Amino acid sequence: MFSLFSTMDIMGRLSEVAVYALGIIVTLILFALSYQLVLHPLKNYPGPFIAKFTDGYGGYHAVKKRLHLATYFDHLKYGPVYRQAPNRLVFNTSSASRVAWPIMSKTWPLLRRLNQKNGVAFSKSIQSIIQKRVALPQDAKHDFYSIAGGEVGEGIESLGRSELWAEAVFFIPAGGTTLSAALSSLFFYLSRHPTANTLLATEIRDTFSSGLDIKSGAQLSSCKYLRACIDETLRMSPPFLATFWREPYSDHTEPFVVDGHVIPHGTMVGVNPYCVMHNEEYFPEPFAFRPERWLASEEGSFRQQLTSHLLNSTPKEEQNLASMRAAFAPFALGDTGCLGKAMAYHETSLAIAKTLWVDEYQLLDLAVADHDGPNLVVAPRKEYWRELSDGGLKV
């Protein structure tokens, strides 16, 4: 009997402890929830209700690979700034991106001085390596210099460094992510906008007299509509869809102000490039593929020639060209921006120009599923494909 009563007494006490523990846990949960709703510094910012309590809201959409779309629609619902997590604010303005992205260099200026010093040292080191390699016989090492020398012959020494760079450009992986994204997206849009495709092909085929001329230089840089198509593609389908988050250091003494909002310590501020580049305030008709929006008014004769049978840009676009360029950030901004930006533009321009010089293409099917296609039918353009043989098409 004693043992039975002792066991029952212990079980009763454990039950009481469990009830007290449950009560404490529930109280703490209610307090935490109440703090997020009533006392948290970000309590007055709008946003999804669940996002006030957990980062799981953004995590769920990230797993679904649609966080950029959820962020875009949330901006439409809640405005240019909203609370996406307990300690995160997302802005949808170009001014916010320019305030948020330079935080690191402003907070720790020593980083900039170190980067400049290391950059000079790195440049000197590379120059030394190049000079030592050029001083060796051509076949001393199996590298790009020896391969280029095998193609050029004894005249390899006469090649300038700019010419060697033009040959080596496609061996460098910088900008590769942007290149693949831009190429696939640009052909996607061009295949659905035959007028833009015709204008671009005409510009390239009128600018160059031979496929051999399609290389680095003033001619390629003069293809304004090509650059406009690339910019419009990067705007509509940026290679990086994630929100770029920034947070000042805890010992940051100056108030951190973004678009007039004083950001509390411990709060992360983010700007999503997809949302900013689809903001109607900067880009009217943000989901329309309109490369001509990037052509400056001072290029009037060129613009008139290319867009005579298209809808001309609206006066608002003419006035807001500077604001469009300020909001254009497919490579991020500041010290953490993409180092391969120039390389990505260069490689994409070369690839598109060479493709449209040699090939013609069209859609295989006019109607395709959302997750499939487009499937393109590619055909050689007259006899220009022969320039690809016998080492004819140089870069």
GROMACS .gro file of C-alpha atoms in nm:
model
  395
    1MET     CA    1   0.000   0.000   0.000
    2PHE     CA    2   0.285   0.233   0.089
    3SER     CA    3   0.453   0.174  -0.245
    4LEU     CA    4   0.128   0.224  -0.435
    5PHE     CA    5   0.050   0.552  -0.254
    6SER     CA    6   0.407   0.673  -0.308
    7THR     CA    7   0.384   0.607  -0.681
    8MET     CA    8   0.050   0.779  -0.706
    9ASP     CA    9   0.185   1.073  -0.506
   10ILE     CA   10   0.486   1.104  -0.736
   11MET     CA   11   0.265   1.088  -1.045
   12GLY     CA   12   0.040   1.355  -0.899
   13ARG     CA   13   0.334   1.582  -0.827
   14LEU     CA   14   0.472   1.527  -1.178
   15SER     CA   15   0.134   1.620  -1.320
   16GLU     CA   16   0.136   1.939  -1.116
   17VAL     CA   17   0.489   2.020  -1.235
   18ALA     CA   18   0.384   1.956  -1.596
   19VAL     CA   19   0.086   2.188  -1.555
   20TYR     CA   20   0.306   2.460  -1.406
   21ALA     CA   21   0.567   2.412  -1.679
   22LEU     CA   22   0.301   2.427  -1.948
   23GLY     CA   23   0.162   2.740  -1.791
   24ILE     CA   24   0.506   2.902  -1.787
   25ILE     CA   25   0.571   2.804  -2.150
   26VAL     CA   26   0.234   2.936  -2.263
   27THR     CA   27   0.295   3.258  -2.070
   28LEU     CA   28   0.636   3.304  -2.232
   29ILE     CA   29   0.491   3.237  -2.576
   30LEU     CA   30   0.210   3.485  -2.518
   31PHE     CA   31   0.461   3.740  -2.391
   32ALA     CA   32   0.684   3.691  -2.696
   33LEU     CA   33   0.387   3.723  -2.930
   34SER     CA   34   0.260   4.028  -2.745
   35TYR     CA   35   0.605   4.186  -2.762
   36GLN     CA   36   0.618   4.143  -3.140
   37LEU     CA   37   0.272   4.295  -3.177
   38VAL     CA   38   0.278   4.572  -2.916
   39LEU     CA   39   0.631   4.654  -2.799
   40HIS     CA   40   0.866   4.565  -3.086
   41PRO     CA   41   1.038   4.866  -3.252
   42LEU     CA   42   0.901   4.753  -3.591
   43LYS     CA   43   0.544   4.702  -3.467
   44ASN     CA   44   0.403   4.984  -3.679
   45TYR     CA   45   0.537   4.856  -4.009
   46PRO     CA   46   0.285   4.667  -4.224
   47GLY     CA   47   0.347   4.317  -4.346
   48PRO     CA   48   0.215   3.960  -4.343
   49PHE     CA   49   0.085   3.872  -3.996
   50ILE     CA   50   0.291   3.553  -3.966
   51ALA     CA   51   0.608   3.744  -4.061
   52LYS     CA   52   0.585   3.941  -3.735
   53PHE     CA   53   0.671   3.626  -3.540
   54THR     CA   54   0.904   3.414  -3.753
   55ASP     CA   55   1.152   3.413  -4.041
   56GLY     CA   56   0.965   3.110  -4.168
   57TYR     CA   57   0.749   3.327  -4.394
   58GLY     CA   58   1.044   3.417  -4.614
   59GLY     CA   59   1.194   3.071  -4.574
   60TYR     CA   60   0.878   2.905  -4.705
   61HIS     CA   61   0.871   3.116  -5.020
   62ALA     CA   62   1.247   3.071  -5.065
   63VAL     CA   63   1.203   2.692  -5.063
   64LYS     CA   64   0.927   2.733  -5.321
   65LYS     CA   65   1.172   2.945  -5.529
   66ARG     CA   66   0.927   3.232  -5.548
   67LEU     CA   67   1.045   3.466  -5.274
   68HIS     CA   68   1.109   3.746  -5.526
   69LEU     CA   69   0.750   3.716  -5.650
   70ALA     CA   70   0.609   3.706  -5.297
   71THR     CA   71   0.814   4.015  -5.216
   72TYR     CA   72   0.686   4.191  -5.529
   73PHE     CA   73   0.320   4.123  -5.448
   74ASP     CA   74   0.374   4.214  -5.083
   75HIS     CA   75   0.507   4.553  -5.194
   76LEU     CA   76   0.193   4.601  -5.402
   77LYS     CA   77  -0.016   4.521  -5.095
   78TYR     CA   78   0.179   4.690  -4.815
   79GLY     CA   79   0.368   4.969  -4.990
   80PRO     CA   80   0.734   5.058  -5.054
   81VAL     CA   81   0.850   4.931  -4.714
   82TYR     CA   82   0.715   4.639  -4.515
   83ARG     CA   83   0.815   4.394  -4.243
   84GLN     CA   84   0.913   4.058  -4.391
   85ALA     CA   85   1.041   3.902  -4.067
   86PRO     CA   86   1.057   3.998  -3.698
   87ASN     CA   87   1.374   4.201  -3.751
   88ARG     CA   88   1.374   4.263  -4.127
   89LEU     CA   89   1.244   4.548  -4.341
   90VAL     CA   90   1.229   4.536  -4.720
   91PHE     CA   91   1.236   4.857  -4.923
   92ASN     CA   92   1.138   4.904  -5.286
   93THR     CA   93   1.313   5.226  -5.384
   94SER     CA   94   1.637   5.304  -5.564
   95SER     CA   95   1.728   5.553  -5.293
   96ALA     CA   96   1.708   5.278  -5.030
   97SER     CA   97   1.944   5.058  -5.228
   98ARG     CA   98   2.204   5.333  -5.240
   99VAL     CA   99   2.178   5.392  -4.866
  100ALA     CA  100   2.177   5.027  -4.764
  101TRP     CA  101   2.444   4.878  -4.990
  102PRO     CA  102   2.739   5.103  -4.891
  103ILE     CA  103   2.692   5.030  -4.518
  104MET     CA  104   3.006   4.820  -4.489
  105SER     CA  105   3.243   5.076  -4.639
  106LYS     CA  106   3.085   5.361  -4.441
  107THR     CA  107   3.093   5.169  -4.115
  108TRP     CA  108   3.447   5.041  -4.155
  109PRO     CA  109   3.643   5.278  -4.386
  110LEU     CA  110   3.958   5.073  -4.323
  111LEU     CA  111   3.820   4.811  -4.562
  112ARG     CA  112   3.838   5.056  -4.852
  113ARG     CA  113   4.198   5.149  -4.777
  114LEU     CA  114   4.294   4.783  -4.750
  115ASN     CA  115   4.120   4.702  -5.079
  116GLN     CA  116   4.302   4.984  -5.260
  117LYS     CA  117   4.637   4.884  -5.115
  118ASN     CA  118   4.585   4.516  -5.194
  119GLY     CA  119   4.461   4.602  -5.544
  120VAL     CA  120   4.781   4.787  -5.627
  121ALA     CA  121   4.992   4.504  -5.487
  122PHE     CA  122   4.791   4.246  -5.682
  123SER     CA  123   4.828   4.446  -6.004
  124LYS     CA  124   5.205   4.467  -5.963
  125SER     CA  125   5.222   4.095  -5.893
  126ILE     CA  126   5.024   4.010  -6.208
  127GLN     CA  127   5.236   4.244  -6.420
  128SER     CA  128   5.548   4.071  -6.290
  129ILE     CA  129   5.406   3.727  -6.377
  130ILE     CA  130   5.316   3.844  -6.729
  131GLN     CA  131   5.661   3.993  -6.791
  132LYS     CA  132   5.836   3.677  -6.670
  133ARG     CA  133   5.618   3.458  -6.895
  134VAL     CA  134   5.669   3.673  -7.203
  135ALA     CA  135   6.046   3.660  -7.143
  136LEU     CA  136   6.041   3.278  -7.168
  137PRO     CA  137   6.031   3.087  -7.497
  138GLN     CA  138   5.685   3.049  -7.643
  139ASP     CA  139   5.668   2.672  -7.581
  140ALA     CA  140   5.823   2.684  -7.234
  141LYS     CA  141   5.484   2.620  -7.071
  142HIS     CA  142   5.156   2.475  -7.189
  143ASP     CA  143   4.933   2.777  -7.132
  144PHE     CA  144   4.723   3.028  -7.324
  145TYR     CA  145   5.030   3.219  -7.441
  146SER     CA  146   5.175   2.908  -7.605
  147ILE     CA  147   4.839   2.817  -7.762
  148ALA     CA  148   4.794   3.167  -7.903
  149GLY     CA  149   5.149   3.158  -8.031
  150GLY     CA  150   5.081   2.833  -8.213
  151GLU     CA  151   4.794   2.998  -8.399
  152VAL     CA  152   4.967   3.328  -8.472
  153GLY     CA  153   5.311   3.189  -8.546
  154GLU     CA  154   5.629   3.385  -8.511
  155GLY     CA  155   5.439   3.711  -8.486
  156ILE     CA  156   5.319   3.638  -8.132
  157GLU     CA  157   5.567   3.889  -7.989
  158SER     CA  158   5.415   4.165  -8.200
  159LEU     CA  159   5.069   4.117  -8.051
  160GLY     CA  160   4.972   4.389  -7.809
  161ARG     CA  161   4.829   4.304  -7.471
  162SER     CA  162   4.491   4.438  -7.580
  163GLU     CA  163   4.486   4.186  -7.865
  164LEU     CA  164   4.583   3.902  -7.635
  165TRP     CA  165   4.306   4.011  -7.401
  166ALA     CA  166   4.054   4.001  -7.684
  167GLU     CA  167   4.158   3.643  -7.758
  168ALA     CA  168   4.157   3.536  -7.394
  169VAL     CA  169   3.823   3.687  -7.296
  170PHE     CA  170   3.621   3.366  -7.333
  171PHE     CA  171   3.869   3.168  -7.124
  172ILE     CA  172   3.788   3.377  -6.819
  173PRO     CA  173   3.486   3.260  -6.616
  174ALA     CA  174   3.408   3.607  -6.473
  175GLY     CA  175   3.050   3.703  -6.547
  176GLY     CA  176   2.960   3.345  -6.638
  177THR     CA  177   2.644   3.335  -6.427
  178THR     CA  178   2.518   3.659  -6.573
  179LEU     CA  179   2.616   3.552  -6.923
  180SER     CA  180   2.417   3.228  -6.914
  181ALA     CA  181   2.115   3.398  -6.756
  182ALA     CA  182   2.124   3.691  -6.998
  183LEU     CA  183   2.161   3.474  -7.308
  184SER     CA  184   1.877   3.237  -7.224
  185SER     CA  185   1.648   3.523  -7.118
  186LEU     CA  186   1.731   3.743  -7.417
  187PHE     CA  187   1.657   3.468  -7.669
  188PHE     CA  188   1.337   3.399  -7.475
  189TYR     CA  189   1.221   3.759  -7.519
  190LEU     CA  190   1.348   3.804  -7.874
  191SER     CA  191   1.170   3.487  -7.987
  192ARG     CA  192   0.843   3.636  -7.859
  193HIS     CA  193   0.907   3.987  -7.994
  194PRO     CA  194   0.995   3.945  -8.363
  195THR     CA  195   1.007   4.321  -8.424
  196ALA     CA  196   1.275   4.369  -8.160
  197ASN     CA  197   1.460   4.068  -8.299
  198THR     CA  198   1.451   4.219  -8.650
  199LEU     CA  199   1.573   4.556  -8.525
  200LEU     CA  200   1.860   4.398  -8.336
  201ALA     CA  201   1.964   4.174  -8.625
  202THR     CA  202   1.950   4.471  -8.863
  203GLU     CA  203   2.170   4.682  -8.637
  204ILE     CA  204   2.433   4.411  -8.608
  205ARG     CA  205   2.435   4.323  -8.978
  206ASP     CA  206   2.453   4.689  -9.079
  207THR     CA  207   2.730   4.768  -8.832
  208PHE     CA  208   2.968   4.488  -8.928
  209SER     CA  209   3.079   4.395  -9.276
  210SER     CA  210   3.215   4.055  -9.175
  211GLY     CA  211   3.198   3.814  -8.887
  212LEU     CA  212   3.571   3.874  -8.844
  213ASP     CA  213   3.490   4.232  -8.740
  214ILE     CA  214   3.273   4.124  -8.446
  215LYS     CA  215   3.521   4.169  -8.164
  216SER     CA  216   3.610   4.410  -7.887
  217GLY     CA  217   3.622   4.768  -8.000
  218ALA     CA  218   3.435   5.080  -8.100
  219GLN     CA  219   3.213   4.901  -8.352
  220LEU     CA  220   3.071   4.664  -8.093
  221SER     CA  221   3.029   4.948  -7.844
  222SER     CA  222   2.836   5.148  -8.105
  223CYS     CA  223   2.555   4.890  -8.111
  224LYS     CA  224   2.318   5.090  -7.891
  225TYR     CA  225   2.013   4.874  -7.949
  226LEU     CA  226   2.214   4.563  -7.856
  227ARG     CA  227   2.305   4.721  -7.524
  228ALA     CA  228   1.943   4.831  -7.476
  229CYS     CA  229   1.822   4.474  -7.533
  230ILE     CA  230   2.074   4.339  -7.283
  231ASP     CA  231   1.977   4.600  -7.023
  232GLU     CA  232   1.606   4.535  -7.072
  233THR     CA  233   1.666   4.161  -7.037
  234LEU     CA  234   1.867   4.204  -6.717
  235ARG     CA  235   1.594   4.433  -6.584
  236MET     CA  236   1.313   4.187  -6.649
  237SER     CA  237   1.505   3.872  -6.556
  238PRO     CA  238   1.794   3.968  -6.326
  239PRO     CA  239   2.044   3.687  -6.265
  240PHE     CA  240   2.026   3.743  -5.888
  241LEU     CA  241   1.674   3.734  -5.742
  242ALA     CA  242   1.760   3.725  -5.373
  243THR     CA  243   1.711   4.022  -5.144
  244PHE     CA  244   2.041   4.182  -5.045
  245TRP     CA  245   2.041   4.230  -4.668
  246ARG     CA  246   2.247   4.481  -4.472
  247GLU     CA  247   2.280   4.554  -4.102
  248PRO     CA  248   2.503   4.819  -3.937
  249TYR     CA  249   2.754   4.707  -3.679
  250SER     CA  250   2.635   4.718  -3.319
  251ASP     CA  251   2.883   4.998  -3.240
  252HIS     CA  252   2.755   5.211  -3.528
  253THR     CA  253   2.696   5.545  -3.354
  254GLU     CA  254   2.524   5.750  -3.624
  255PRO     CA  255   2.149   5.702  -3.681
  256PHE     CA  256   2.081   5.469  -3.972
  257VAL     CA  257   1.815   5.640  -4.182
  258VAL     CA  258   1.662   5.486  -4.496
  259ASP     CA  259   1.403   5.686  -4.690
  260GLY     CA  260   1.325   5.888  -4.380
  261HIS     CA  261   1.286   5.579  -4.159
  262VAL     CA  262   1.519   5.560  -3.858
  263ILE     CA  263   1.618   5.195  -3.845
  264PRO     CA  264   1.655   5.047  -3.493
  265HIS     CA  265   1.971   4.857  -3.400
  266GLY     CA  266   1.950   4.488  -3.479
  267THR     CA  267   1.724   4.543  -3.780
  268MET     CA  268   1.828   4.413  -4.120
  269VAL     CA  269   1.738   4.627  -4.421
  270GLY     CA  270   1.692   4.468  -4.762
  271VAL     CA  271   1.626   4.570  -5.120
  272ASN     CA  272   1.515   4.315  -5.378
  273PRO     CA  273   1.653   4.401  -5.726
  274TYR     CA  274   1.368   4.222  -5.903
  275CYS     CA  275   1.110   4.435  -5.723
  276VAL     CA  276   1.291   4.765  -5.776
  277MET     CA  277   1.338   4.693  -6.147
  278HIS     CA  278   0.966   4.612  -6.179
  279ASN     CA  279   0.855   4.923  -5.991
  280GLU     CA  280   0.615   5.124  -6.209
  281GLU     CA  281   0.743   5.444  -6.053
  282TYR     CA  282   1.070   5.393  -6.239
  283PHE     CA  283   0.968   5.163  -6.525
  284PRO     CA  284   0.625   5.221  -6.683
  285GLU     CA  285   0.482   4.892  -6.811
  286PRO     CA  286   0.739   4.696  -6.609
  287PHE     CA  287   0.645   4.358  -6.755
  288ALA     CA  288   0.667   4.474  -7.118
  289PHE     CA  289   0.987   4.399  -7.310
  290ARG     CA  290   1.071   4.744  -7.448
  291PRO     CA  291   1.444   4.792  -7.515
  292GLU     CA  292   1.377   5.137  -7.663
  293ARG     CA  293   1.311   5.271  -7.313
  294TRP     CA  294   1.690   5.271  -7.259
  295LEU     CA  295   1.772   5.483  -7.564
  296ALA     CA  296   1.855   5.835  -7.454
  297SER     CA  297   1.681   6.131  -7.614
  298GLU     CA  298   2.011   6.267  -7.738
  299GLU     CA  299   2.036   5.963  -7.963
  300GLY     CA  300   1.731   6.090  -8.148
  301SER     CA  301   1.830   6.003  -8.506
  302PHE     CA  302   1.934   5.654  -8.408
  303ARG     CA  303   1.618   5.606  -8.204
  304GLN     CA  304   1.396   5.735  -8.483
  305GLN     CA  305   1.554   5.490  -8.724
  306LEU     CA  306   1.506   5.188  -8.500
  307THR     CA  307   1.167   5.262  -8.349
  308SER     CA  308   0.982   5.435  -8.631
  309HIS     CA  309   0.722   5.157  -8.642
  310LEU     CA  310   0.715   5.096  -8.266
  311LEU     CA  311   0.535   5.287  -7.996
  312ASN     CA  312   0.766   5.569  -7.899
  313SER     CA  313   0.867   5.600  -7.537
  314THR     CA  314   0.634   5.811  -7.329
  315PRO     CA  315   0.738   6.162  -7.217
  316LYS     CA  316   0.752   6.027  -6.862
  317GLU     CA  317   1.016   5.774  -6.968
  318GLU     CA  318   1.217   6.050  -7.135
  319GLN     CA  319   1.212   6.250  -6.813
  320ASN     CA  320   1.280   5.951  -6.590
  321LEU     CA  321   1.567   5.798  -6.786
  322ALA     CA  322   1.808   5.902  -6.513
  323SER     CA  323   1.585   5.753  -6.243
  324MET     CA  324   1.553   5.431  -6.444
  325ARG     CA  325   1.929   5.401  -6.460
  326ALA     CA  326   1.952   5.475  -6.088
  327ALA     CA  327   1.706   5.193  -6.016
  328PHE     CA  328   1.884   4.952  -6.252
  329ALA     CA  329   2.093   4.719  -6.036
  330PRO     CA  330   2.113   4.363  -6.174
  331PHE     CA  331   2.472   4.337  -6.048
  332ALA     CA  332   2.403   4.487  -5.702
  333LEU     CA  333   2.568   4.812  -5.596
  334GLY     CA  334   2.850   4.939  -5.383
  335ASP     CA  335   3.165   4.756  -5.283
  336THR     CA  336   2.987   4.421  -5.291
  337GLY     CA  337   2.866   4.461  -5.648
  338CYS     CA  338   2.954   4.205  -5.913
  339LEU     CA  339   3.319   4.236  -6.016
  340GLY     CA  340   3.243   4.069  -6.349
  341LYS     CA  341   2.996   4.333  -6.466
  342ALA     CA  342   3.205   4.467  -6.754
  343MET     CA  343   3.307   4.115  -6.855
  344ALA     CA  344   2.945   3.998  -6.850
  345TYR     CA  345   2.836   4.283  -7.079
  346HIS     CA  346   3.127   4.219  -7.313
  347GLU     CA  347   3.075   3.843  -7.337
  348THR     CA  348   2.698   3.877  -7.380
  349SER     CA  349   2.738   4.138  -7.655
  350LEU     CA  350   2.985   3.920  -7.843
  351ALA     CA  351   2.773   3.606  -7.810
  352ILE     CA  352   2.452   3.776  -7.926
  353ALA     CA  353   2.622   3.962  -8.212
  354LYS     CA  354   2.794   3.651  -8.343
  355THR     CA  355   2.479   3.442  -8.315
  356LEU     CA  356   2.261   3.688  -8.505
  357TRP     CA  357   2.534   3.733  -8.767
  358VAL     CA  358   2.554   3.362  -8.843
  359ASP     CA  359   2.207   3.225  -8.765
  360GLU     CA  360   1.837   3.281  -8.815
  361TYR     CA  361   1.591   3.134  -8.566
  362GLN     CA  362   1.222   3.121  -8.487
  363LEU     CA  363   0.986   2.957  -8.240
  364LEU     CA  364   0.911   2.590  -8.299
  365ASP     CA  365   0.572   2.621  -8.126
  366LEU     CA  366   0.387   2.944  -8.065
  367ALA     CA  367   0.218   2.799  -7.755
  368VAL     CA  368   0.433   2.631  -7.489
  369ALA     CA  369   0.382   2.537  -7.126
  370ASP     CA  370   0.485   2.783  -6.856
  371HIS     CA  371   0.760   2.550  -6.740
  372ASP     CA  372   0.889   2.443  -7.081
  373GLY     CA  373   1.045   2.616  -7.377
  374PRO     CA  374   1.072   2.812  -7.583
  375ASN     CA  375   1.195   2.560  -7.835
  376LEU     CA  376   1.376   2.735  -8.117
  377VAL     CA  377   1.443   2.628  -8.473
  378VAL     CA  378   1.788   2.753  -8.573
  379ALA     CA  379   1.900   2.771  -8.935
  380PRO     CA  380   2.224   2.902  -9.084
  381ARG     CA  381   2.205   3.245  -9.242
  382LYS     CA  382   2.296   3.204  -9.607
  383GLU     CA  383   2.666   3.118  -9.632
  384TYR     CA  384   2.781   3.317  -9.330
  385TRP     CA  385   2.818   2.998  -9.130
  386ARG     CA  386   3.134   2.927  -9.331
  387GLU     CA  387   3.308   3.197  -9.129
  388LEU     CA  388   3.295   2.957  -8.836
  389SER     CA  389   3.522   2.711  -9.014
  390ASP     CA  390   3.894   2.733  -9.075
  391GLY     CA  391   3.938   2.956  -8.772
  392GLY     CA  392   3.737   3.226  -8.942
  393LEU     CA  393   3.538   3.369  -8.652
  394LYS     CA  394   3.775   3.540  -8.414
  395VAL     CA  395   3.699   3.724  -8.092
   0.00000   0.00000   0.00000
